[in-house]
Tab-separated table of C-alpha atoms and ligand atoms in Angstrom:
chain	number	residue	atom	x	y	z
A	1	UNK	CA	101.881	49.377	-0.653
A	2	UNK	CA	99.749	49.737	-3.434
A	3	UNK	CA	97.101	47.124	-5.571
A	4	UNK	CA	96.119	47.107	-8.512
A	5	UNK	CA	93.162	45.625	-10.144
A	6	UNK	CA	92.717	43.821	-13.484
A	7	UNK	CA	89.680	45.080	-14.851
A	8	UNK	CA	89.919	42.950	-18.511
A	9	UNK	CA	88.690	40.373	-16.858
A	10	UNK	CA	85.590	39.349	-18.135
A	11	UNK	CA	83.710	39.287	-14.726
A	12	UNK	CA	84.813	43.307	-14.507
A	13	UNK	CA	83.099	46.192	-14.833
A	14	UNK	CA	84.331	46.450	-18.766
A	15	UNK	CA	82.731	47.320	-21.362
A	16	UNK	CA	84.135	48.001	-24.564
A	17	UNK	CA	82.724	50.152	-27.227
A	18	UNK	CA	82.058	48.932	-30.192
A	19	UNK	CA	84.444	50.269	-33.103
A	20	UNK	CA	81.963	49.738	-35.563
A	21	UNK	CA	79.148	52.470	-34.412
A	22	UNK	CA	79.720	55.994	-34.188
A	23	UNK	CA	79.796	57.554	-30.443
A	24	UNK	CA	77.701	60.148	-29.685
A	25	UNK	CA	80.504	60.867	-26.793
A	26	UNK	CA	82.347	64.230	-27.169
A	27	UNK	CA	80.524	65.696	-30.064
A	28	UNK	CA	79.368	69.463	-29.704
A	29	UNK	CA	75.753	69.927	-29.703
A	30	UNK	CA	75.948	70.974	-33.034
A	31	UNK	CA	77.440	67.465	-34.291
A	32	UNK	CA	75.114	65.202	-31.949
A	33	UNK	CA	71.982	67.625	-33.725
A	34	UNK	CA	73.367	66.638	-37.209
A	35	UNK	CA	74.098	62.845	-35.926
A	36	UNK	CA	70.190	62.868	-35.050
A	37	UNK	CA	69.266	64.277	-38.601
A	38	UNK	CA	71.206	61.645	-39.932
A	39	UNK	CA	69.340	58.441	-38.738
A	40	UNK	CA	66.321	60.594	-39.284
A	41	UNK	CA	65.304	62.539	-36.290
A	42	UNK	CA	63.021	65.393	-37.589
A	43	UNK	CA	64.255	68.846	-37.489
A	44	UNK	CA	61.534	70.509	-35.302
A	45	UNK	CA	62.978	67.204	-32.523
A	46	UNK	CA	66.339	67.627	-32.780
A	47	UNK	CA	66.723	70.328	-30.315
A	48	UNK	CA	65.035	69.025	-27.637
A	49	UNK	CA	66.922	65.095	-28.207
A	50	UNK	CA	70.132	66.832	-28.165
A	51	UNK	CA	68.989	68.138	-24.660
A	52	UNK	CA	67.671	65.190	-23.662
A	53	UNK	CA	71.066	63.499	-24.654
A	54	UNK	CA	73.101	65.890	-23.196
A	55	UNK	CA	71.361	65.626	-19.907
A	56	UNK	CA	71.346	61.426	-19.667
A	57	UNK	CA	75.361	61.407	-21.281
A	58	UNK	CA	77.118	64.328	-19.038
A	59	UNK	CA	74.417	64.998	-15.605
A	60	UNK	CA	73.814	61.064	-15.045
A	61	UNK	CA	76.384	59.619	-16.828
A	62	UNK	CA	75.074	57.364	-18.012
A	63	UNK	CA	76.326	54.454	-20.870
A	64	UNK	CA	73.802	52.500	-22.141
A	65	UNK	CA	71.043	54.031	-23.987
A	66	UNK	CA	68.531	52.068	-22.177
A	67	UNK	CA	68.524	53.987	-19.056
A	68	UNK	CA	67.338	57.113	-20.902
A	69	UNK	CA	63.957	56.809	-18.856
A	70	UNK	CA	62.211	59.758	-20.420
A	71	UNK	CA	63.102	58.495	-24.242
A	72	UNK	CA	60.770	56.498	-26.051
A	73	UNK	CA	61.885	53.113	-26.254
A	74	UNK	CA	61.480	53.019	-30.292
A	75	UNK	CA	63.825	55.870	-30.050
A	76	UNK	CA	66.363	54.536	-28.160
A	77	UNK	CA	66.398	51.088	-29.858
A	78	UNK	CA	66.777	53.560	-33.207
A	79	UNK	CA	69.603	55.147	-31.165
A	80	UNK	CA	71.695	51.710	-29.920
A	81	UNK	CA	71.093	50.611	-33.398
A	82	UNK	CA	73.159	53.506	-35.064
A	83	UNK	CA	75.470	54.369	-32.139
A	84	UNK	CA	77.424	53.782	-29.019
A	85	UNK	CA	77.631	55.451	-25.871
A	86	UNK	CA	79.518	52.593	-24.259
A	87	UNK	CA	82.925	53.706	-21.826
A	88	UNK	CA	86.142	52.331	-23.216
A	89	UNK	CA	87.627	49.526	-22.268
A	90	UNK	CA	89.718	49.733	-18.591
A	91	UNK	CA	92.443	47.148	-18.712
A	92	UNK	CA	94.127	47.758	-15.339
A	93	UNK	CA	92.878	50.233	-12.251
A	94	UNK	CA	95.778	50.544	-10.134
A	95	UNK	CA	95.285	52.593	-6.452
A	96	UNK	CA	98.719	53.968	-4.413
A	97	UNK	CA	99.066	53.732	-0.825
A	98	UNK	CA	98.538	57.441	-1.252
A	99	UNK	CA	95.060	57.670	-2.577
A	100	UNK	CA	96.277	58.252	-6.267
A	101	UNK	CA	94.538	55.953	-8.909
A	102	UNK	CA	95.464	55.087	-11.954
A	103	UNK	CA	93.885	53.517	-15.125
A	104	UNK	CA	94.920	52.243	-17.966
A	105	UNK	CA	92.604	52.356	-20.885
A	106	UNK	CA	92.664	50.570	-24.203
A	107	UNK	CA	90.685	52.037	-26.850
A	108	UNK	CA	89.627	50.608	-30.238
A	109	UNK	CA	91.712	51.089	-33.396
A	110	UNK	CA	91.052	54.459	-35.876
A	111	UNK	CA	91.228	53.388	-39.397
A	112	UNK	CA	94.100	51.031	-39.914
A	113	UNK	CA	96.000	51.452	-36.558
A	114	UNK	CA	96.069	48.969	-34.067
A	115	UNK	CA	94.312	49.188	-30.144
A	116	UNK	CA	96.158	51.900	-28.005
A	117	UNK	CA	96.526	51.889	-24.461
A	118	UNK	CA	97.217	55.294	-22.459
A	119	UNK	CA	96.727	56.279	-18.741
A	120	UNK	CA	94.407	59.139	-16.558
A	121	UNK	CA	95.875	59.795	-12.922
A	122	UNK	CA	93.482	60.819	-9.974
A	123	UNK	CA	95.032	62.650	-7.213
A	124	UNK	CA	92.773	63.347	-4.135
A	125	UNK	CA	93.711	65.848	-1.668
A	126	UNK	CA	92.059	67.567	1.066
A	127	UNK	CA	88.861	69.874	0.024
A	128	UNK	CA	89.704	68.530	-3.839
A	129	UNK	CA	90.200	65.858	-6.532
A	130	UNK	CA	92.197	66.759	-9.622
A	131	UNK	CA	92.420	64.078	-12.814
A	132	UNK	CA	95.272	64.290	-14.954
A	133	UNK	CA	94.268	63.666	-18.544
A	134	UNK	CA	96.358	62.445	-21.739
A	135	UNK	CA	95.876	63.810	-24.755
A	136	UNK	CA	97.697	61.863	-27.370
A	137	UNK	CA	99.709	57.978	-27.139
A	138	UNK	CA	102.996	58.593	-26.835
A	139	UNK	CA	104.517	62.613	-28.018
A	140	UNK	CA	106.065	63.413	-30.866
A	141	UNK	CA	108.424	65.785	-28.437
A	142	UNK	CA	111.480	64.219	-26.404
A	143	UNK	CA	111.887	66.202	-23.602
A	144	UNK	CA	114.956	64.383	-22.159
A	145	UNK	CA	113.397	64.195	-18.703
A	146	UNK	CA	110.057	62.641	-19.725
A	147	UNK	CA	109.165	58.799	-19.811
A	148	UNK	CA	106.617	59.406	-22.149
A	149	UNK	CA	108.640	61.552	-24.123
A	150	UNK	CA	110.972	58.294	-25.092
A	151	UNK	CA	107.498	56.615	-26.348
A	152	UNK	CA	106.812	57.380	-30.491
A	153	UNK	CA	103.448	59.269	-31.309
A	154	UNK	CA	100.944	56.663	-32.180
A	155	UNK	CA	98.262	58.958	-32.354
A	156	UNK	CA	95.974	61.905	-31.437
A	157	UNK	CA	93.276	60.688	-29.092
A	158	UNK	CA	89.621	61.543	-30.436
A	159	UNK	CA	87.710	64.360	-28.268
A	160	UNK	CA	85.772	61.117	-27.597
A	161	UNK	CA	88.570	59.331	-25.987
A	162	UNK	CA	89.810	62.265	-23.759
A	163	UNK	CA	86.473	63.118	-22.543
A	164	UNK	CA	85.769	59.355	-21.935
A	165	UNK	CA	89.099	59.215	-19.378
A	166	UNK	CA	86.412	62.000	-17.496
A	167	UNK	CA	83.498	60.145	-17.776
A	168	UNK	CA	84.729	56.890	-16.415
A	169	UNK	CA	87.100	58.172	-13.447
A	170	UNK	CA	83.431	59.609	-12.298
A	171	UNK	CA	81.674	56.475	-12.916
A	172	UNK	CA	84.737	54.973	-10.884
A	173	UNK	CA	84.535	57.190	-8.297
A	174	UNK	CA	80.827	57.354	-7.878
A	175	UNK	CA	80.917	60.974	-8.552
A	176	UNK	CA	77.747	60.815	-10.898
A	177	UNK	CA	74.213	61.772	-9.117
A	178	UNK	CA	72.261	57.942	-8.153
A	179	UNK	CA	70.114	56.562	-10.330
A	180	UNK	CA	67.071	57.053	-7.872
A	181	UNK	CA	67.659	60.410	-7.650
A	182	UNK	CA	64.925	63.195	-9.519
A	183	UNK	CA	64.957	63.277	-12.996
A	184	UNK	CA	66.127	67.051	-12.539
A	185	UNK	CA	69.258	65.889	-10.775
A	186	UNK	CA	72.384	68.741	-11.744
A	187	UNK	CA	75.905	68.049	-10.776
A	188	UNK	CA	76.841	69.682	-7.228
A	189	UNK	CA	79.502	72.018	-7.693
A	190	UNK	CA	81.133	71.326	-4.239
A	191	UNK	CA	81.440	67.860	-2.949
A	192	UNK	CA	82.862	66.336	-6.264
A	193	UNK	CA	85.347	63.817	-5.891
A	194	UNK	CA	86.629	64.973	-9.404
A	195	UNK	CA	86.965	68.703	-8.987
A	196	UNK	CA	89.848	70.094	-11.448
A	197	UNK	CA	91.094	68.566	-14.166
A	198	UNK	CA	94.763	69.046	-15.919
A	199	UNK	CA	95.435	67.953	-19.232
A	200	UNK	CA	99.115	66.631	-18.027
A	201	UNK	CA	99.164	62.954	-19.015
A	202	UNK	CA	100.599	61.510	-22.095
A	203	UNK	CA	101.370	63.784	-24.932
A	204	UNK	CA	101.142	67.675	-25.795
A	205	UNK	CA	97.687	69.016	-25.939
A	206	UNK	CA	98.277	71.661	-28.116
A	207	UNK	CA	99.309	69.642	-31.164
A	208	UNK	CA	95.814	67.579	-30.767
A	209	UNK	CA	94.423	71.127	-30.221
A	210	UNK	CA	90.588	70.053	-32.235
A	211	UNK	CA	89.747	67.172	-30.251
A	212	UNK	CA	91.161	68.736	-26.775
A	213	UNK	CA	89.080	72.168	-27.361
A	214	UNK	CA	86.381	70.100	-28.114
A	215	UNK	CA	86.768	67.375	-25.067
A	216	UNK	CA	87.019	70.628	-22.762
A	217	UNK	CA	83.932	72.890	-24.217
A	218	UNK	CA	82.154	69.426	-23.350
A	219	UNK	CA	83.480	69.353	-19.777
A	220	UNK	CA	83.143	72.940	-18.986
A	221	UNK	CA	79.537	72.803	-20.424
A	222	UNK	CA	77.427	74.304	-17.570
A	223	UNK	CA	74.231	71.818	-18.763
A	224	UNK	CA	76.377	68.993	-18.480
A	225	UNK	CA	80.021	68.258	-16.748
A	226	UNK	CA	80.247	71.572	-15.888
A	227	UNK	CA	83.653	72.239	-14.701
A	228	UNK	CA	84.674	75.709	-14.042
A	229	UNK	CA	86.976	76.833	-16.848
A	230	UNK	CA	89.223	77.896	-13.964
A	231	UNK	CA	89.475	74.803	-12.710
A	232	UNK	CA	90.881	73.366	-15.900
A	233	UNK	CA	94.280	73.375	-16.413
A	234	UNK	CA	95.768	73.132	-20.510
A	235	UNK	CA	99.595	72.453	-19.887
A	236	UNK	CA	101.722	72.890	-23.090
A	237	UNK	CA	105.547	72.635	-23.887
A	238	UNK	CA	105.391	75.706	-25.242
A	239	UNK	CA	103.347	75.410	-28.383
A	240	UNK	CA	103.672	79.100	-29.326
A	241	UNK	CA	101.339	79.432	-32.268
A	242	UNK	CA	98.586	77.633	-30.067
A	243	UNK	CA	98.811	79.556	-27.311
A	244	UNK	CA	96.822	82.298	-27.874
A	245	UNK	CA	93.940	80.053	-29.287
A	246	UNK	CA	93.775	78.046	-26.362
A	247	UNK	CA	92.684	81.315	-24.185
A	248	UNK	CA	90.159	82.661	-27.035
A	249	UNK	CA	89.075	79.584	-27.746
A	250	UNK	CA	88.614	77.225	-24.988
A	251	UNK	CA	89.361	79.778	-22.303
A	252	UNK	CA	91.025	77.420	-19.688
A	253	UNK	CA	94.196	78.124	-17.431
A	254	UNK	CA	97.449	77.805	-18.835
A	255	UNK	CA	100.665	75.700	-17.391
A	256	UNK	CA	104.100	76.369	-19.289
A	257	UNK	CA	106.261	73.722	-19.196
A	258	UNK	CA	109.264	76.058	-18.575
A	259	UNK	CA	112.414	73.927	-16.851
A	260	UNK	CA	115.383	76.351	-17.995
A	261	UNK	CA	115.744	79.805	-18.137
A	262	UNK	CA	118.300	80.065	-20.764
A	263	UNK	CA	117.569	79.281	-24.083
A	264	UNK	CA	120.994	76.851	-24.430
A	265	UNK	CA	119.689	74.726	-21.529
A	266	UNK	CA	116.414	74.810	-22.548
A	267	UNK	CA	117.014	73.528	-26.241
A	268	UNK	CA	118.464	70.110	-24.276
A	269	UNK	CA	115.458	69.798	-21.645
A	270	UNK	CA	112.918	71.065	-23.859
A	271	UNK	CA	113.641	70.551	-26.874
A	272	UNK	CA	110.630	72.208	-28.757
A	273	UNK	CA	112.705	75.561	-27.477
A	274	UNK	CA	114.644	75.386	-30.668
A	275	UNK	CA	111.667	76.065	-32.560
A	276	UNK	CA	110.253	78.428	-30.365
A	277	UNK	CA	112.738	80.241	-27.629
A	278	UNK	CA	112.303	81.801	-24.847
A	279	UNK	CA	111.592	85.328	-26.144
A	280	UNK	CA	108.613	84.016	-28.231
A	281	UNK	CA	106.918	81.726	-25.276
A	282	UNK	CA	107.082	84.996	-22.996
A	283	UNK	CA	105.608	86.899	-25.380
A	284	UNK	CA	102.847	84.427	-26.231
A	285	UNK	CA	102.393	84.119	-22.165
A	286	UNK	CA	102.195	87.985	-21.611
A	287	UNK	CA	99.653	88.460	-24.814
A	288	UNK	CA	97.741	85.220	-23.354
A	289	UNK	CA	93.816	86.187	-23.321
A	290	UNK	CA	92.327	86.734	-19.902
A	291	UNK	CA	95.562	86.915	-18.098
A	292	UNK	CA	95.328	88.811	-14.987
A	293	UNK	CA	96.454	88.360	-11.236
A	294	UNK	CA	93.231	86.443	-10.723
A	295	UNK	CA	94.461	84.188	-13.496
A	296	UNK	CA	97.739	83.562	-13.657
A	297	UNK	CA	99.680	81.222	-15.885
A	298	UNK	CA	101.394	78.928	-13.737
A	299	UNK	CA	104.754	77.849	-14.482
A	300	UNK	CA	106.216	74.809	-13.841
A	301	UNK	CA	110.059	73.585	-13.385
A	302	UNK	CA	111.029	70.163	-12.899
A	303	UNK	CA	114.027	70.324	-10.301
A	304	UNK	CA	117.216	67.915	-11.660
A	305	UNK	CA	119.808	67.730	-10.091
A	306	UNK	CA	122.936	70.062	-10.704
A	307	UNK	CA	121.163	70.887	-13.730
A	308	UNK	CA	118.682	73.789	-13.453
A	309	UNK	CA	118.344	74.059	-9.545
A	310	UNK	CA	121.221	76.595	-8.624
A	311	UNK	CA	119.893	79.900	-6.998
A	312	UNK	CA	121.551	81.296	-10.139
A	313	UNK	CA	118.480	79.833	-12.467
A	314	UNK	CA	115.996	80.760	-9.202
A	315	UNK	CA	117.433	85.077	-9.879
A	316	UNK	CA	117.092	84.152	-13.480
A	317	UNK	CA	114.380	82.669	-13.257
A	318	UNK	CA	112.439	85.434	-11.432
A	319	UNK	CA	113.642	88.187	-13.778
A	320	UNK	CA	112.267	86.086	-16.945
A	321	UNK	CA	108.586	86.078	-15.284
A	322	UNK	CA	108.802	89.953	-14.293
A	323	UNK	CA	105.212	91.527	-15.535
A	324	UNK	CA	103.301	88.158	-15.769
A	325	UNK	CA	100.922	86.972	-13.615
A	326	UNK	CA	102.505	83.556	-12.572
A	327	UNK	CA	102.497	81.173	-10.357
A	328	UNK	CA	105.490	78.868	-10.242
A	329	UNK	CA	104.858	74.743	-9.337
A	330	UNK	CA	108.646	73.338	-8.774
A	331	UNK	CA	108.292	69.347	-9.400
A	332	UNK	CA	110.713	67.319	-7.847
A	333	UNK	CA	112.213	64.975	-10.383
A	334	UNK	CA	110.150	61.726	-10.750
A	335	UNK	CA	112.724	58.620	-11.864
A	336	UNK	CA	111.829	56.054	-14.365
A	337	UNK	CA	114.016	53.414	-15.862
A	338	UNK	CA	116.964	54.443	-18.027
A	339	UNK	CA	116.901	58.372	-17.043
A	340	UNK	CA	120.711	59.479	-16.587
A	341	UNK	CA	118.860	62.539	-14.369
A	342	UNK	CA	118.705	62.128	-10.497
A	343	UNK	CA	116.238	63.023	-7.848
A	344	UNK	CA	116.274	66.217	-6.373
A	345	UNK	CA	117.418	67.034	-2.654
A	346	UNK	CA	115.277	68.648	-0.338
A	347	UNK	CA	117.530	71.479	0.593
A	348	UNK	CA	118.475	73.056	-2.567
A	349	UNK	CA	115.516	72.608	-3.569
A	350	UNK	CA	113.676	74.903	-0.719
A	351	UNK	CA	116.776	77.261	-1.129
A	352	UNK	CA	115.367	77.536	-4.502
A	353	UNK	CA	111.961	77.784	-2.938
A	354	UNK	CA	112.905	80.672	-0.782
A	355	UNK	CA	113.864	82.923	-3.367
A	356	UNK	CA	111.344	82.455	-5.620
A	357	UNK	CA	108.447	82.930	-2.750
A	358	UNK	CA	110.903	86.039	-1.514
A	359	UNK	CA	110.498	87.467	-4.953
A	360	UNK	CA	107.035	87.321	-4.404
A	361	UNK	CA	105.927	83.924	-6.277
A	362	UNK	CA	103.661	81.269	-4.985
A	363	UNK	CA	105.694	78.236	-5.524
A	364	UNK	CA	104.641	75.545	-4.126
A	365	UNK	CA	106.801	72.009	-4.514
A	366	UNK	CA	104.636	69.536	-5.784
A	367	UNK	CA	104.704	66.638	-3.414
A	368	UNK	CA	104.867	63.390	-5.386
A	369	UNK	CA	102.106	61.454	-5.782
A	370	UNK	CA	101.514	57.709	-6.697
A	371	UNK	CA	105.614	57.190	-7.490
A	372	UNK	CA	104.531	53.204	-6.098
A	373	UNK	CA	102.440	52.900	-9.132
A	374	UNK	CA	104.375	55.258	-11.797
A	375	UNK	CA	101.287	57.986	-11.649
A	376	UNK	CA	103.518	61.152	-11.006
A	377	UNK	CA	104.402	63.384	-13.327
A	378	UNK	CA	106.165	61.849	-16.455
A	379	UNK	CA	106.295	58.711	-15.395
A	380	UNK	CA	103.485	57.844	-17.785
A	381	UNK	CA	104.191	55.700	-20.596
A	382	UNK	CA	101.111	53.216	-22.019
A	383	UNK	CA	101.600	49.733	-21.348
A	384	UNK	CA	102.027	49.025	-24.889
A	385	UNK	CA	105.554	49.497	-23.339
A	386	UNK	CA	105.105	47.730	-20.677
A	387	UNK	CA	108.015	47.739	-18.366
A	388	UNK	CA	109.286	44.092	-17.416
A	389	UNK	CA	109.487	43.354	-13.873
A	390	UNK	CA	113.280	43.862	-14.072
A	391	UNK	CA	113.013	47.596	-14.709
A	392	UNK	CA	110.195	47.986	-11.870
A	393	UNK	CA	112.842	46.638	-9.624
A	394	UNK	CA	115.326	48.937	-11.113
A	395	UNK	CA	113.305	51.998	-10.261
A	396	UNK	CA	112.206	51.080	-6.949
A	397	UNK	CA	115.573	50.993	-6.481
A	398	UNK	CA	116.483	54.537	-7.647
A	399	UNK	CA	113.430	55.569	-5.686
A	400	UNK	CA	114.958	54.215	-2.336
A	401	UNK	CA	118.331	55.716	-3.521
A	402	UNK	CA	116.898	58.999	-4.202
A	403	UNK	CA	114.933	59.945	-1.270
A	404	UNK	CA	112.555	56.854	-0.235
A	405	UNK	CA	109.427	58.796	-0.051
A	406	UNK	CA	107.670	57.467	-2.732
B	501	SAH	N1	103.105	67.686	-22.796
B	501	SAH	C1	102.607	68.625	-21.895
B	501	SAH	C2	101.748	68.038	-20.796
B	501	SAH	C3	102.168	66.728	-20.184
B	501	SAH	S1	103.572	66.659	-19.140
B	501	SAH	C4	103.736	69.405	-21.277
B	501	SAH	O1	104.882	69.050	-21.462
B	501	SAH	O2	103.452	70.406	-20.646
B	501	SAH	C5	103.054	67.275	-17.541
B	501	SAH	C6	104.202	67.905	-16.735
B	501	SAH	O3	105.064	66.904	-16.163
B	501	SAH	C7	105.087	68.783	-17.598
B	501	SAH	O4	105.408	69.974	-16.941
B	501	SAH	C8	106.297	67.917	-17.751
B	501	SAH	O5	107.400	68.683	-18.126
B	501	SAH	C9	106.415	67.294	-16.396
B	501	SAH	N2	107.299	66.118	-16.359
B	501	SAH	C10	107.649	65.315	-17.381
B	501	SAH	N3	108.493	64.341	-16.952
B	501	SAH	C11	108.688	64.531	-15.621
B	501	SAH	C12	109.426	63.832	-14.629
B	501	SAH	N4	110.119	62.742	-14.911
B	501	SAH	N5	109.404	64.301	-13.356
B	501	SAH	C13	108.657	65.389	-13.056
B	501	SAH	N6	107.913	66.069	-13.963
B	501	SAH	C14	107.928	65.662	-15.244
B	502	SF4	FE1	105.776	65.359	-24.480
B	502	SF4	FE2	105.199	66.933	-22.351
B	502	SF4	FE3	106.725	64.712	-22.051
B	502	SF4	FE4	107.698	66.849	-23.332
B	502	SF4	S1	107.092	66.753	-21.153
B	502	SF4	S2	107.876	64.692	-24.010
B	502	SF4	S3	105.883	67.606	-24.396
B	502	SF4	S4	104.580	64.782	-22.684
């Protein structure tokens, strides 16, 4: 059982931004000083407004510039007058008999383009709260196994828009500090419902790598979101030229989407492999900055049936990863509408399991979350595509076929 709520409602908490006005959302300090400058903030201010900013946007959350209680209200009329702060717009909040949430989010058009819709995923579990973010509408990749992979680009998402998909799952969650409490308020580090974050939604981070590096210095900012750098996952398709950027540059963990160990499989799953193979992505992994056994890459491998699970890929598998720091994260298959691939079965599966933990491997399986409501893993796809009630059918369908646990 799931429900879903339709936030576009005008009675719901939505709030759209306005295109017209700049946001100060997402910008480094750096740009918010210069945005300050430019409606005529004097330089010897502009330090301590960009504090005060930071404070009121990323410690209390906060989305209107009137409830900036310690800025002078000439100021922040000046402000709301020049820019926006507002969240996107939330079209649909969907929650899974499991916990798992899901939003839908339409955000305004960028130059000549039309709206775009895309989704954000938040998984609870016990002691944590991870939110899966998307960094582009639709991928320009086609990994044969993905449902958003079958969607066209549209475009990049603005460091705005993927830090917004943080901002709101807090406000959403009540995971910002009360209005009532002290000015001083900073954001717990234990307790939050939104603990880790992975970018692992719609599209590959690493060709949007600007606006992601600059979404994630915001969120790891320790004045502001602070998230721990290790608790931010980047996961990439194997971006090679990226790669080594992402750890000097942002810093976060790593995920490889790896799914074949052999360079002829791996051109059909993955199909970025033909540009850069196997031998290149290792190379990239074992050069990647900060790697060590307190930080490994993890790697993860989408189990399809008769395809890439036979112990044969598990012994390959191991030997490929030999002298990395790794972690391995086996995802059973998650069906959408129109895949030719089938769900995975449970034994071969752990059989695969077993030799990959015997080599020495953590590898967890990734237990499927929010299938009811199409939140798990590549089952993302913005509603712009909507999927008619036919196909929802179809896949619940598949879902009972394949093993009913969704
Ligand atoms: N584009 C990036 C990040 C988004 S995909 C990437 O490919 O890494 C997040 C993860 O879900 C990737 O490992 C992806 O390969 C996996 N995935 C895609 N479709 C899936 C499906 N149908 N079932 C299970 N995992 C899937
Ligand atoms: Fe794009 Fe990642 Fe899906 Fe491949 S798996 S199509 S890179 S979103």
């Amino acid at each position: 059982m799931s429900f879903s709520i339709d936030l576009a409602r005008p009675t719901g908490p939505r709030q759209a931004a306005a295109p017209e006005k700049g946001s100060l959302v997402g910008l480094s300090r750096e740009s918010l000083g210069e945005a300050l400058r430019g409606i005529g903030v004097p330089d010897r201010q502009v330090r301590m407004r960009v504090q005060q900013l930071w404070h009121w946007l990323y410690v209390r959350g906060v989305s209107d510039f009137s409830d900036m209680a310690n800025v002078s209200k000439d100021m922040r009329a000046e402000l709301a007058r020049h820019f926006t702060i507002a969240r996107p717009e939330i079209v649909e909040e969907q929650i899974s008999a499991d916990g798992t949430r899901k939003w839908l989010f339409r955000f305004p058009p960028r130059g000549a383009g039309r709206p775009v819709e895309i989704e954000t995923v938040y998984i609870p579990e016990e002691g944590r709260g991870t939110l899966c973010i998307s960094s582009q509408v639709g991928c320009t990749l086609t990994c044969s196994f993905c449902h958003t992979g079958t969607q066209k680009l549209v475009r990049n998402l603005t460091s705005e828009e993927i830090l917004s998909q943080l901002l709101v799952a807090r406000d959403r969650l009540g995971d910002f500090p009360d209005r009532d409490t002290p000015d001083g308020a900073i954001v717990p580090a234990e307790g939050r419902k939104v603990s880790n974050i992975v970018m692992m939604g719609m599209g590959e981070p690493l060709y949007n790598f600007d606006n992601v590096k600059q979404a994630l210095l915001v969120a790891a900012d320790g004045d502001g979101l602070s998230l721990s750098k290790r608790r931010i996952t980047l996961s990439t398709s194997g971006v090679v030229p990226e790669i080594t950027r992402t750890g000097e540059e942002i810093g976060v963990m790593l995920a490889i989407s790896l799914h074949a160990v052999r360079d002829d499989l791996r051109d059909m799953l993955v199909p970025i492999n033909k540009k850069y193979p196997l031998k290149e992505l290792m190379e990239a992994c074992r050069r990647y900055p900060g790697l060590s056994n307190a930080r490994r890459i993890t790697f993860e491998y989408v189990m399809l049936k008769d395809v890439n699970d036979s112990l044969a890929d598990a012994k390959e598998l191991v030997r490929l990863l030999r002298g990395i720091p790794a972690k391995i994260n086996l995802i059973p298959f998650n069906p959408w509408p129109g895949t030719n691939y089938q769900c995975w079965d449970w034994e071969t599966i752990e059989t695969f399991a077993d030799y990959v933990n015997s080599a020495g491997y953590a590898s967890p399986i990734r237990t499927p979350r929010g299938r009811d409501i199409l939140a798990a893993c590549g089952q993302l796809k913005s509603e712009s595509e909507r999927m008619r009630k036919s196909e929802r059918l179809a896949l619940e369908a598949m879902m009972i076929a394949g093993h009913g646990e969704a």
